[in-house]
Backbone atoms as SQL, in Angstrom:
CREATE TABLE atoms (id INTEGER PRIMARY KEY, chain TEXT, resi INTEGER, resn TEXT, atom TEXT, x REAL, y REAL, z REAL);
INSERT INTO atoms VALUES
  (1, 'A', 1, 'MET', 'N', 52.846, 10.593, -19.940),
  (2, 'A', 1, 'MET', 'CA', 53.361, 9.669, -19.042),
  (3, 'A', 1, 'MET', 'C', 52.594, 9.869, -17.665),
  (4, 'A', 2, 'ARG', 'N', 52.192, 8.772, -17.124),
  (5, 'A', 2, 'ARG', 'CA', 51.597, 8.789, -15.850),
  (6, 'A', 2, 'ARG', 'C', 52.609, 9.167, -14.739),
  (7, 'A', 3, 'PRO', 'N', 52.054, 9.835, -13.683),
  (8, 'A', 3, 'PRO', 'CA', 52.919, 10.042, -12.512),
  (9, 'A', 3, 'PRO', 'C', 53.349, 8.646, -11.901),
  (10, 'A', 4, 'ALA', 'N', 54.555, 8.707, -11.362),
  (11, 'A', 4, 'ALA', 'CA', 55.066, 7.400, -10.786),
  (12, 'A', 4, 'ALA', 'C', 54.099, 6.864, -9.687),
  (13, 'A', 5, 'LYS', 'N', 53.543, 7.779, -8.914),
  (14, 'A', 5, 'LYS', 'CA', 52.634, 7.365, -7.852),
  (15, 'A', 5, 'LYS', 'C', 51.165, 7.604, -8.345),
  (16, 'A', 6, 'HIS', 'N', 50.472, 6.462, -8.628),
  (17, 'A', 6, 'HIS', 'CA', 49.133, 6.590, -9.014),
  (18, 'A', 6, 'HIS', 'C', 48.374, 5.329, -8.729),
  (19, 'A', 7, 'THR', 'N', 47.090, 5.473, -8.643),
  (20, 'A', 7, 'THR', 'CA', 46.219, 4.262, -8.404),
  (21, 'A', 7, 'THR', 'C', 45.163, 4.219, -9.434),
  (22, 'A', 8, 'VAL', 'N', 45.057, 3.075, -10.163),
  (23, 'A', 8, 'VAL', 'CA', 43.953, 2.943, -11.142),
  (24, 'A', 8, 'VAL', 'C', 42.692, 2.677, -10.354),
  (25, 'A', 9, 'LEU', 'N', 41.675, 3.492, -10.611),
  (26, 'A', 9, 'LEU', 'CA', 40.363, 3.361, -9.870),
  (27, 'A', 9, 'LEU', 'C', 39.372, 2.653, -10.709),
  (28, 'A', 10, 'HIS', 'N', 39.328, 2.921, -12.018),
  (29, 'A', 10, 'HIS', 'CA', 38.322, 2.260, -12.910),
  (30, 'A', 10, 'HIS', 'C', 39.027, 2.147, -14.319),
  (31, 'A', 11, 'THR', 'N', 38.601, 1.070, -15.030),
  (32, 'A', 11, 'THR', 'CA', 38.974, 0.958, -16.374),
  (33, 'A', 11, 'THR', 'C', 37.711, 0.588, -17.152),
  (34, 'A', 12, 'PHE', 'N', 37.563, 1.182, -18.385),
  (35, 'A', 12, 'PHE', 'CA', 36.415, 0.884, -19.150),
  (36, 'A', 12, 'PHE', 'C', 36.909, 0.756, -20.684),
  (37, 'A', 13, 'ALA', 'N', 36.035, -0.040, -21.467),
  (38, 'A', 13, 'ALA', 'CA', 36.359, -0.254, -22.864),
  (39, 'A', 13, 'ALA', 'C', 35.036, -0.371, -23.581),
  (40, 'A', 14, 'ALA', 'N', 35.012, 0.073, -24.828),
  (41, 'A', 14, 'ALA', 'CA', 33.903, -0.097, -25.644),
  (42, 'A', 14, 'ALA', 'C', 34.288, -0.024, -27.135),
  (43, 'A', 15, 'HIS', 'N', 33.603, -0.695, -27.914),
  (44, 'A', 15, 'HIS', 'CA', 33.883, -0.670, -29.397),
  (45, 'A', 15, 'HIS', 'C', 32.913, 0.286, -30.113),
  (46, 'A', 16, 'ILE', 'N', 33.377, 1.064, -31.038),
  (47, 'A', 16, 'ILE', 'CA', 32.603, 2.028, -31.794),
  (48, 'A', 16, 'ILE', 'C', 32.928, 1.761, -33.221),
  (49, 'A', 17, 'LYS', 'N', 31.906, 1.593, -34.035),
  (50, 'A', 17, 'LYS', 'CA', 32.061, 1.320, -35.490),
  (51, 'A', 17, 'LYS', 'C', 32.332, 2.550, -36.230),
  (52, 'A', 18, 'ALA', 'N', 33.509, 3.160, -36.038),
  (53, 'A', 18, 'ALA', 'CA', 33.955, 4.339, -36.727),
  (54, 'A', 18, 'ALA', 'C', 35.466, 4.420, -36.679),
  (55, 'A', 19, 'ARG', 'N', 36.038, 5.125, -37.653),
  (56, 'A', 19, 'ARG', 'CA', 37.450, 5.165, -37.775),
  (57, 'A', 19, 'ARG', 'C', 37.977, 5.991, -36.547),
  (58, 'A', 20, 'PRO', 'N', 39.196, 5.726, -36.112),
  (59, 'A', 20, 'PRO', 'CA', 39.802, 6.334, -34.999),
  (60, 'A', 20, 'PRO', 'C', 39.811, 7.857, -35.062),
  (61, 'A', 21, 'LYS', 'N', 40.115, 8.463, -36.126),
  (62, 'A', 21, 'LYS', 'CA', 40.195, 9.923, -36.258),
  (63, 'A', 21, 'LYS', 'C', 38.904, 10.548, -35.906),
  (64, 'A', 22, 'ALA', 'N', 37.786, 9.965, -36.411),
  (65, 'A', 22, 'ALA', 'CA', 36.432, 10.451, -36.228),
  (66, 'A', 22, 'ALA', 'C', 36.114, 10.339, -34.762),
  (67, 'A', 23, 'VAL', 'N', 36.443, 9.179, -34.110),
  (68, 'A', 23, 'VAL', 'CA', 36.145, 9.005, -32.718),
  (69, 'A', 23, 'VAL', 'C', 36.879, 10.008, -31.849),
  (70, 'A', 24, 'PHE', 'N', 38.213, 10.118, -32.227),
  (71, 'A', 24, 'PHE', 'CA', 39.057, 11.042, -31.399),
  (72, 'A', 24, 'PHE', 'C', 38.537, 12.463, -31.484),
  (73, 'A', 25, 'LEU', 'N', 38.214, 12.961, -32.686),
  (74, 'A', 25, 'LEU', 'CA', 37.679, 14.344, -32.851),
  (75, 'A', 25, 'LEU', 'C', 36.409, 14.526, -32.134),
  (76, 'A', 26, 'ALA', 'N', 35.506, 13.501, -32.159),
  (77, 'A', 26, 'ALA', 'CA', 34.222, 13.704, -31.438),
  (78, 'A', 26, 'ALA', 'C', 34.488, 13.674, -29.917),
  (79, 'A', 27, 'LEU', 'N', 35.315, 12.810, -29.513),
  (80, 'A', 27, 'LEU', 'CA', 35.691, 12.776, -28.075),
  (81, 'A', 27, 'LEU', 'C', 36.352, 14.049, -27.619),
  (82, 'A', 28, 'ASP', 'N', 37.299, 14.595, -28.331),
  (83, 'A', 28, 'ASP', 'CA', 37.933, 15.798, -28.065),
  (84, 'A', 28, 'ASP', 'C', 36.922, 16.963, -28.011),
  (85, 'A', 29, 'GLY', 'N', 36.031, 16.977, -28.900),
  (86, 'A', 29, 'GLY', 'CA', 34.987, 18.008, -28.899),
  (87, 'A', 29, 'GLY', 'C', 34.099, 17.980, -27.680),
  (88, 'A', 30, 'ARG', 'N', 33.887, 16.820, -27.098),
  (89, 'A', 30, 'ARG', 'CA', 33.092, 16.644, -25.970),
  (90, 'A', 30, 'ARG', 'C', 33.837, 16.972, -24.654),
  (91, 'A', 31, 'LEU', 'N', 35.176, 16.669, -24.617),
  (92, 'A', 31, 'LEU', 'CA', 35.894, 16.695, -23.349),
  (93, 'A', 31, 'LEU', 'C', 36.780, 17.979, -23.178),
  (94, 'A', 32, 'ASN', 'N', 37.148, 18.625, -24.256),
  (95, 'A', 32, 'ASN', 'CA', 38.065, 19.751, -24.158),
  (96, 'A', 32, 'ASN', 'C', 37.315, 20.871, -23.402),
  (97, 'A', 33, 'PRO', 'N', 37.883, 21.350, -22.237),
  (98, 'A', 33, 'PRO', 'CA', 37.225, 22.410, -21.493),
  (99, 'A', 33, 'PRO', 'C', 37.506, 23.778, -22.041),
  (100, 'A', 34, 'GLY', 'N', 38.396, 23.865, -22.987),
  (101, 'A', 34, 'GLY', 'CA', 38.718, 25.227, -23.591),
  (102, 'A', 34, 'GLY', 'C', 39.695, 25.966, -22.778),
  (103, 'A', 35, 'THR', 'N', 40.134, 27.134, -23.292),
  (104, 'A', 35, 'THR', 'CA', 41.137, 27.930, -22.610),
  (105, 'A', 35, 'THR', 'C', 40.536, 28.520, -21.301),
  (106, 'A', 36, 'GLY', 'N', 41.428, 28.660, -20.345),
  (107, 'A', 36, 'GLY', 'CA', 40.944, 29.272, -19.056),
  (108, 'A', 36, 'GLY', 'C', 40.272, 28.276, -18.155),
  (109, 'A', 37, 'ALA', 'N', 40.279, 27.058, -18.492),
  (110, 'A', 37, 'ALA', 'CA', 39.584, 26.005, -17.573),
  (111, 'A', 37, 'ALA', 'C', 40.603, 25.842, -16.382),
  (112, 'A', 38, 'GLY', 'N', 40.011, 25.343, -15.348),
  (113, 'A', 38, 'GLY', 'CA', 40.808, 25.100, -14.102),
  (114, 'A', 38, 'GLY', 'C', 41.366, 23.745, -14.113),
  (115, 'A', 39, 'SER', 'N', 41.503, 23.066, -15.224),
  (116, 'A', 39, 'SER', 'CA', 42.094, 21.759, -15.277),
  (117, 'A', 39, 'SER', 'C', 43.077, 21.591, -16.343),
  (118, 'A', 40, 'ALA', 'N', 43.964, 20.699, -16.280),
  (119, 'A', 40, 'ALA', 'CA', 44.945, 20.428, -17.335),
  (120, 'A', 40, 'ALA', 'C', 44.322, 19.464, -18.393),
  (121, 'A', 41, 'TYR', 'N', 44.587, 19.752, -19.644),
  (122, 'A', 41, 'TYR', 'CA', 44.006, 18.996, -20.758),
  (123, 'A', 41, 'TYR', 'C', 45.050, 18.867, -21.816),
  (124, 'A', 42, 'LEU', 'N', 45.268, 17.613, -22.280),
  (125, 'A', 42, 'LEU', 'CA', 46.149, 17.302, -23.328),
  (126, 'A', 42, 'LEU', 'C', 45.513, 16.354, -24.336),
  (127, 'A', 43, 'ALA', 'N', 45.454, 16.754, -25.578),
  (128, 'A', 43, 'ALA', 'CA', 44.993, 15.906, -26.657),
  (129, 'A', 43, 'ALA', 'C', 46.055, 15.699, -27.672),
  (130, 'A', 44, 'ASP', 'N', 46.403, 14.450, -27.982),
  (131, 'A', 44, 'ASP', 'CA', 47.384, 14.186, -28.973),
  (132, 'A', 44, 'ASP', 'C', 46.777, 13.418, -30.124),
  (133, 'A', 45, 'PRO', 'N', 46.425, 14.150, -31.179),
  (134, 'A', 45, 'PRO', 'CA', 45.721, 13.560, -32.263),
  (135, 'A', 45, 'PRO', 'C', 46.463, 12.505, -33.027),
  (136, 'A', 46, 'ASP', 'N', 47.759, 12.563, -33.017),
  (137, 'A', 46, 'ASP', 'CA', 48.561, 11.470, -33.669),
  (138, 'A', 46, 'ASP', 'C', 48.534, 10.131, -32.888),
  (139, 'A', 47, 'ALA', 'N', 48.407, 10.228, -31.604),
  (140, 'A', 47, 'ALA', 'CA', 48.374, 8.978, -30.779),
  (141, 'A', 47, 'ALA', 'C', 46.900, 8.651, -30.427),
  (142, 'A', 48, 'PHE', 'N', 45.989, 9.419, -30.795),
  (143, 'A', 48, 'PHE', 'CA', 44.561, 9.213, -30.432),
  (144, 'A', 48, 'PHE', 'C', 44.452, 9.149, -28.937),
  (145, 'A', 49, 'PHE', 'N', 45.112, 10.031, -28.170),
  (146, 'A', 49, 'PHE', 'CA', 45.168, 10.020, -26.727),
  (147, 'A', 49, 'PHE', 'C', 44.852, 11.259, -26.094),
  (148, 'A', 50, 'ILE', 'N', 44.002, 11.221, -25.014),
  (149, 'A', 50, 'ILE', 'CA', 43.556, 12.458, -24.338),
  (150, 'A', 50, 'ILE', 'C', 43.765, 12.240, -22.829),
  (151, 'A', 51, 'VAL', 'N', 44.288, 13.270, -22.183),
  (152, 'A', 51, 'VAL', 'CA', 44.488, 13.178, -20.722),
  (153, 'A', 51, 'VAL', 'C', 43.708, 14.471, -20.153),
  (154, 'A', 52, 'ALA', 'N', 42.881, 14.324, -19.219),
  (155, 'A', 52, 'ALA', 'CA', 42.183, 15.408, -18.576),
  (156, 'A', 52, 'ALA', 'C', 42.531, 15.266, -17.063),
  (157, 'A', 53, 'GLN', 'N', 43.199, 16.239, -16.451),
  (158, 'A', 53, 'GLN', 'CA', 43.525, 16.131, -15.018),
  (159, 'A', 53, 'GLN', 'C', 42.995, 17.368, -14.343),
  (160, 'A', 54, 'GLY', 'N', 42.191, 17.083, -13.290),
  (161, 'A', 54, 'GLY', 'CA', 41.504, 18.135, -12.523),
  (162, 'A', 54, 'GLY', 'C', 41.982, 18.061, -11.101),
  (163, 'A', 55, 'GLY', 'N', 42.395, 19.166, -10.546),
  (164, 'A', 55, 'GLY', 'CA', 42.716, 19.236, -9.148),
  (165, 'A', 55, 'GLY', 'C', 43.976, 18.370, -8.832),
  (166, 'A', 56, 'TRP', 'N', 43.958, 18.049, -7.543),
  (167, 'A', 56, 'TRP', 'CA', 45.181, 17.372, -7.044),
  (168, 'A', 56, 'TRP', 'C', 45.105, 15.788, -7.075),
  (169, 'A', 57, 'TRP', 'N', 43.963, 15.264, -7.422),
  (170, 'A', 57, 'TRP', 'CA', 43.827, 13.780, -7.260),
  (171, 'A', 57, 'TRP', 'C', 43.383, 13.135, -8.522),
  (172, 'A', 58, 'TYR', 'N', 42.688, 13.794, -9.455),
  (173, 'A', 58, 'TYR', 'CA', 41.908, 13.090, -10.528),
  (174, 'A', 58, 'TYR', 'C', 42.615, 13.169, -11.846),
  (175, 'A', 59, 'ARG', 'N', 42.697, 12.043, -12.526),
  (176, 'A', 59, 'ARG', 'CA', 43.230, 12.052, -13.888),
  (177, 'A', 59, 'ARG', 'C', 42.405, 11.047, -14.678),
  (178, 'A', 60, 'ALA', 'N', 41.928, 11.509, -15.909),
  (179, 'A', 60, 'ALA', 'CA', 41.201, 10.594, -16.833),
  (180, 'A', 60, 'ALA', 'C', 42.037, 10.488, -18.060),
  (181, 'A', 61, 'GLU', 'N', 42.143, 9.279, -18.472),
  (182, 'A', 61, 'GLU', 'CA', 42.864, 8.992, -19.795),
  (183, 'A', 61, 'GLU', 'C', 41.892, 8.336, -20.762),
  (184, 'A', 62, 'TYR', 'N', 41.955, 8.768, -21.971),
  (185, 'A', 62, 'TYR', 'CA', 41.121, 8.204, -23.086),
  (186, 'A', 62, 'TYR', 'C', 42.131, 7.827, -24.224),
  (187, 'A', 63, 'ARG', 'N', 41.987, 6.608, -24.695),
  (188, 'A', 63, 'ARG', 'CA', 42.828, 6.180, -25.795),
  (189, 'A', 63, 'ARG', 'C', 41.831, 5.511, -26.870),
  (190, 'A', 64, 'VAL', 'N', 41.977, 5.932, -28.164),
  (191, 'A', 64, 'VAL', 'CA', 41.285, 5.328, -29.184),
  (192, 'A', 64, 'VAL', 'C', 42.225, 4.413, -29.947),
  (193, 'A', 65, 'VAL', 'N', 41.882, 3.091, -30.032),
  (194, 'A', 65, 'VAL', 'CA', 42.773, 2.099, -30.660),
  (195, 'A', 65, 'VAL', 'C', 42.096, 1.542, -31.884),
  (196, 'A', 66, 'PRO', 'N', 42.693, 1.692, -33.054),
  (197, 'A', 66, 'PRO', 'CA', 42.051, 1.229, -34.295),
  (198, 'A', 66, 'PRO', 'C', 41.995, -0.279, -34.288),
  (199, 'A', 67, 'ASP', 'N', 40.954, -0.832, -34.980),
  (200, 'A', 67, 'ASP', 'CA', 40.890, -2.207, -35.356),
  (201, 'A', 67, 'ASP', 'C', 40.252, -2.339, -36.705),
  (202, 'A', 68, 'GLU', 'N', 40.146, -3.537, -37.212),
  (203, 'A', 68, 'GLU', 'CA', 39.637, -3.646, -38.553),
  (204, 'A', 68, 'GLU', 'C', 38.140, -3.314, -38.703),
  (205, 'A', 69, 'TYR', 'N', 37.428, -3.230, -37.621),
  (206, 'A', 69, 'TYR', 'CA', 35.962, -2.853, -37.724),
  (207, 'A', 69, 'TYR', 'C', 35.636, -1.446, -37.160),
  (208, 'A', 70, 'GLY', 'N', 36.608, -0.781, -36.795),
  (209, 'A', 70, 'GLY', 'CA', 36.334, 0.587, -36.242),
  (210, 'A', 70, 'GLY', 'C', 37.427, 0.927, -35.182),
  (211, 'A', 71, 'SER', 'N', 36.918, 1.188, -33.943),
  (212, 'A', 71, 'SER', 'CA', 37.786, 1.686, -32.942),
  (213, 'A', 71, 'SER', 'C', 37.386, 1.097, -31.551),
  (214, 'A', 72, 'ASN', 'N', 38.439, 0.886, -30.803),
  (215, 'A', 72, 'ASN', 'CA', 38.237, 0.526, -29.372),
  (216, 'A', 72, 'ASN', 'C', 38.516, 1.771, -28.570),
  (217, 'A', 73, 'LEU', 'N', 37.568, 2.187, -27.752),
  (218, 'A', 73, 'LEU', 'CA', 37.748, 3.287, -26.804),
  (219, 'A', 73, 'LEU', 'C', 38.056, 2.784, -25.488),
  (220, 'A', 74, 'GLU', 'N', 39.247, 3.201, -24.950),
  (221, 'A', 74, 'GLU', 'CA', 39.702, 2.740, -23.641),
  (222, 'A', 74, 'GLU', 'C', 39.711, 3.991, -22.717),
  (223, 'A', 75, 'HIS', 'N', 39.178, 3.885, -21.509),
  (224, 'A', 75, 'HIS', 'CA', 39.128, 4.875, -20.550),
  (225, 'A', 75, 'HIS', 'C', 39.607, 4.441, -19.182),
  (226, 'A', 76, 'VAL', 'N', 40.546, 5.188, -18.590),
  (227, 'A', 76, 'VAL', 'CA', 41.149, 4.868, -17.313),
  (228, 'A', 76, 'VAL', 'C', 40.927, 6.109, -16.412),
  (229, 'A', 77, 'ILE', 'N', 40.456, 5.857, -15.188),
  (230, 'A', 77, 'ILE', 'CA', 40.372, 6.837, -14.134),
  (231, 'A', 77, 'ILE', 'C', 41.431, 6.554, -13.084),
  (232, 'A', 78, 'LEU', 'N', 42.275, 7.534, -12.773),
  (233, 'A', 78, 'LEU', 'CA', 43.316, 7.278, -11.852),
  (234, 'A', 78, 'LEU', 'C', 43.241, 8.380, -10.643),
  (235, 'A', 79, 'SER', 'N', 43.715, 7.907, -9.476),
  (236, 'A', 79, 'SER', 'CA', 44.033, 8.845, -8.473),
  (237, 'A', 79, 'SER', 'C', 45.505, 9.154, -8.570),
  (238, 'A', 80, 'VAL', 'N', 45.848, 10.391, -8.751),
  (239, 'A', 80, 'VAL', 'CA', 47.272, 10.812, -8.767),
  (240, 'A', 80, 'VAL', 'C', 47.690, 11.605, -7.597),
  (241, 'A', 81, 'ALA', 'N', 46.936, 11.419, -6.438),
  (242, 'A', 81, 'ALA', 'CA', 47.165, 12.113, -5.262),
  (243, 'A', 81, 'ALA', 'C', 48.587, 11.727, -4.763),
  (244, 'A', 82, 'GLN', 'N', 49.463, 12.675, -4.522),
  (245, 'A', 82, 'GLN', 'CA', 50.808, 12.302, -4.061),
  (246, 'A', 82, 'GLN', 'C', 50.813, 12.107, -2.541),
  (247, 'A', 83, 'ARG', 'N', 49.823, 12.508, -1.763),
  (248, 'A', 83, 'ARG', 'CA', 49.614, 12.253, -0.403),
  (249, 'A', 83, 'ARG', 'C', 48.192, 12.408, -0.137),
  (250, 'A', 84, 'GLY', 'N', 47.687, 11.882, 0.916),
  (251, 'A', 84, 'GLY', 'CA', 46.276, 11.980, 1.263),
  (252, 'A', 84, 'GLY', 'C', 45.384, 11.180, 0.368),
  (253, 'A', 85, 'GLU', 'N', 45.773, 9.931, 0.208),
  (254, 'A', 85, 'GLU', 'CA', 45.039, 9.067, -0.774),
  (255, 'A', 85, 'GLU', 'C', 43.620, 8.751, -0.215),
  (256, 'A', 86, 'LYS', 'N', 43.486, 8.611, 1.089),
  (257, 'A', 86, 'LYS', 'CA', 42.171, 8.381, 1.616),
  (258, 'A', 86, 'LYS', 'C', 41.186, 9.621, 1.433),
  (259, 'A', 87, 'ALA', 'N', 41.816, 10.790, 1.595),
  (260, 'A', 87, 'ALA', 'CA', 41.052, 11.985, 1.345),
  (261, 'A', 87, 'ALA', 'C', 40.705, 12.124, -0.118),
  (262, 'A', 88, 'ALA', 'N', 41.557, 11.720, -0.996),
  (263, 'A', 88, 'ALA', 'CA', 41.333, 11.823, -2.420),
  (264, 'A', 88, 'ALA', 'C', 40.101, 10.888, -2.780),
  (265, 'A', 89, 'LEU', 'N', 40.036, 9.752, -2.200),
  (266, 'A', 89, 'LEU', 'CA', 38.919, 8.789, -2.429),
  (267, 'A', 89, 'LEU', 'C', 37.626, 9.362, -1.899),
  (268, 'A', 90, 'ALA', 'N', 37.703, 9.971, -0.743),
  (269, 'A', 90, 'ALA', 'CA', 36.524, 10.630, -0.167),
  (270, 'A', 90, 'ALA', 'C', 36.028, 11.766, -1.070),
  (271, 'A', 91, 'THR', 'N', 36.999, 12.598, -1.429),
  (272, 'A', 91, 'THR', 'CA', 36.651, 13.749, -2.265),
  (273, 'A', 91, 'THR', 'C', 36.073, 13.367, -3.652),
  (274, 'A', 92, 'GLY', 'N', 36.594, 12.230, -4.211),
  (275, 'A', 92, 'GLY', 'CA', 36.195, 11.836, -5.507),
  (276, 'A', 92, 'GLY', 'C', 35.141, 10.748, -5.493),
  (277, 'A', 93, 'ARG', 'N', 34.534, 10.489, -4.415),
  (278, 'A', 93, 'ARG', 'CA', 33.569, 9.374, -4.209),
  (279, 'A', 93, 'ARG', 'C', 32.455, 9.462, -5.317),
  (280, 'A', 94, 'ARG', 'N', 31.905, 10.651, -5.493),
  (281, 'A', 94, 'ARG', 'CA', 30.811, 10.769, -6.519),
  (282, 'A', 94, 'ARG', 'C', 31.320, 10.478, -7.942),
  (283, 'A', 95, 'VAL', 'N', 32.482, 10.979, -8.254),
  (284, 'A', 95, 'VAL', 'CA', 33.070, 10.720, -9.598),
  (285, 'A', 95, 'VAL', 'C', 33.321, 9.274, -9.851),
  (286, 'A', 96, 'ILE', 'N', 33.811, 8.643, -8.793),
  (287, 'A', 96, 'ILE', 'CA', 34.112, 7.184, -8.858),
  (288, 'A', 96, 'ILE', 'C', 32.769, 6.380, -8.981),
  (289, 'A', 97, 'GLN', 'N', 31.780, 6.736, -8.193),
  (290, 'A', 97, 'GLN', 'CA', 30.506, 6.017, -8.273),
  (291, 'A', 97, 'GLN', 'C', 29.744, 6.163, -9.585),
  (292, 'A', 98, 'THR', 'N', 29.823, 7.311, -10.142),
  (293, 'A', 98, 'THR', 'CA', 29.047, 7.656, -11.348),
  (294, 'A', 98, 'THR', 'C', 29.796, 7.333, -12.623),
  (295, 'A', 99, 'ALA', 'N', 31.078, 7.007, -12.558),
  (296, 'A', 99, 'ALA', 'CA', 31.897, 6.766, -13.737),
  (297, 'A', 99, 'ALA', 'C', 31.349, 5.709, -14.717),
  (298, 'A', 100, 'PRO', 'N', 30.831, 4.575, -14.225),
  (299, 'A', 100, 'PRO', 'CA', 30.288, 3.627, -15.192),
  (300, 'A', 100, 'PRO', 'C', 29.134, 4.196, -16.039),
  (301, 'A', 101, 'LEU', 'N', 28.238, 4.845, -15.388),
  (302, 'A', 101, 'LEU', 'CA', 27.098, 5.434, -16.159),
  (303, 'A', 101, 'LEU', 'C', 27.604, 6.597, -17.077),
  (304, 'A', 102, 'VAL', 'N', 28.502, 7.450, -16.557),
  (305, 'A', 102, 'VAL', 'CA', 29.035, 8.528, -17.450),
  (306, 'A', 102, 'VAL', 'C', 29.723, 7.981, -18.675),
  (307, 'A', 103, 'PHE', 'N', 30.512, 6.866, -18.503),
  (308, 'A', 103, 'PHE', 'CA', 31.154, 6.238, -19.642),
  (309, 'A', 103, 'PHE', 'C', 30.106, 5.677, -20.586),
  (310, 'A', 104, 'HIS', 'N', 29.085, 4.961, -20.065),
  (311, 'A', 104, 'HIS', 'CA', 28.092, 4.372, -20.859),
  (312, 'A', 104, 'HIS', 'C', 27.386, 5.488, -21.748),
  (313, 'A', 105, 'ASP', 'N', 27.033, 6.598, -21.093),
  (314, 'A', 105, 'ASP', 'CA', 26.388, 7.656, -21.827),
  (315, 'A', 105, 'ASP', 'C', 27.245, 8.275, -22.855),
  (316, 'A', 106, 'LEU', 'N', 28.564, 8.388, -22.536),
  (317, 'A', 106, 'LEU', 'CA', 29.504, 8.962, -23.532),
  (318, 'A', 106, 'LEU', 'C', 29.615, 8.073, -24.805),
  (319, 'A', 107, 'VAL', 'N', 29.716, 6.773, -24.508),
  (320, 'A', 107, 'VAL', 'CA', 29.764, 5.725, -25.706),
  (321, 'A', 107, 'VAL', 'C', 28.451, 5.785, -26.443),
  (322, 'A', 108, 'LYS', 'N', 27.382, 5.890, -25.801),
  (323, 'A', 108, 'LYS', 'CA', 26.055, 5.927, -26.408),
  (324, 'A', 108, 'LYS', 'C', 25.974, 7.152, -27.379),
  (325, 'A', 109, 'SER', 'N', 26.435, 8.261, -26.867),
  (326, 'A', 109, 'SER', 'CA', 26.418, 9.509, -27.716),
  (327, 'A', 109, 'SER', 'C', 27.292, 9.446, -28.857),
  (328, 'A', 110, 'LEU', 'N', 28.524, 8.875, -28.694),
  (329, 'A', 110, 'LEU', 'CA', 29.489, 8.754, -29.800),
  (330, 'A', 110, 'LEU', 'C', 28.939, 7.750, -30.845),
  (331, 'A', 111, 'ARG', 'N', 28.335, 6.665, -30.314),
  (332, 'A', 111, 'ARG', 'CA', 27.739, 5.763, -31.369),
  (333, 'A', 111, 'ARG', 'C', 26.609, 6.366, -32.120),
  (334, 'A', 112, 'ALA', 'N', 25.736, 7.150, -31.472),
  (335, 'A', 112, 'ALA', 'CA', 24.673, 7.783, -32.143),
  (336, 'A', 112, 'ALA', 'C', 25.160, 8.742, -33.191),
  (337, 'A', 113, 'GLU', 'N', 26.234, 9.433, -32.888),
  (338, 'A', 113, 'GLU', 'CA', 26.827, 10.400, -33.830),
  (339, 'A', 113, 'GLU', 'C', 27.590, 9.796, -34.978),
  (340, 'A', 114, 'LEU', 'N', 28.276, 8.713, -34.656),
  (341, 'A', 114, 'LEU', 'CA', 29.359, 8.160, -35.697),
  (342, 'A', 114, 'LEU', 'C', 28.978, 6.883, -36.326),
  (343, 'A', 115, 'GLU', 'N', 28.099, 6.113, -35.827),
  (344, 'A', 115, 'GLU', 'CA', 27.876, 4.748, -36.393),
  (345, 'A', 115, 'GLU', 'C', 26.657, 4.922, -37.452);
């Protein structure tokens, strides 16, 4: 569940011609920071849903949605700063600016592996 106070900064979507479980496992393999990481990470394989939250402002959500031709990958970047929203945007400026290219590269690598 998202925090009550949040701002959606970016939303992305792409289609991958692979079953949801395969997409989810490949995504989890790329995103999971492992134990001891300085960020919160939740992967729910039953819901095909991943949340990565780093620091005080940043939250990334990934959802794999099945369809008859494969899977739709949905990605949302949120600011979850409970105060200091302007500081959060300044702090995360680079993440926000590079997000479209980072998502494109992620989808490209998933397609290369799974399609």
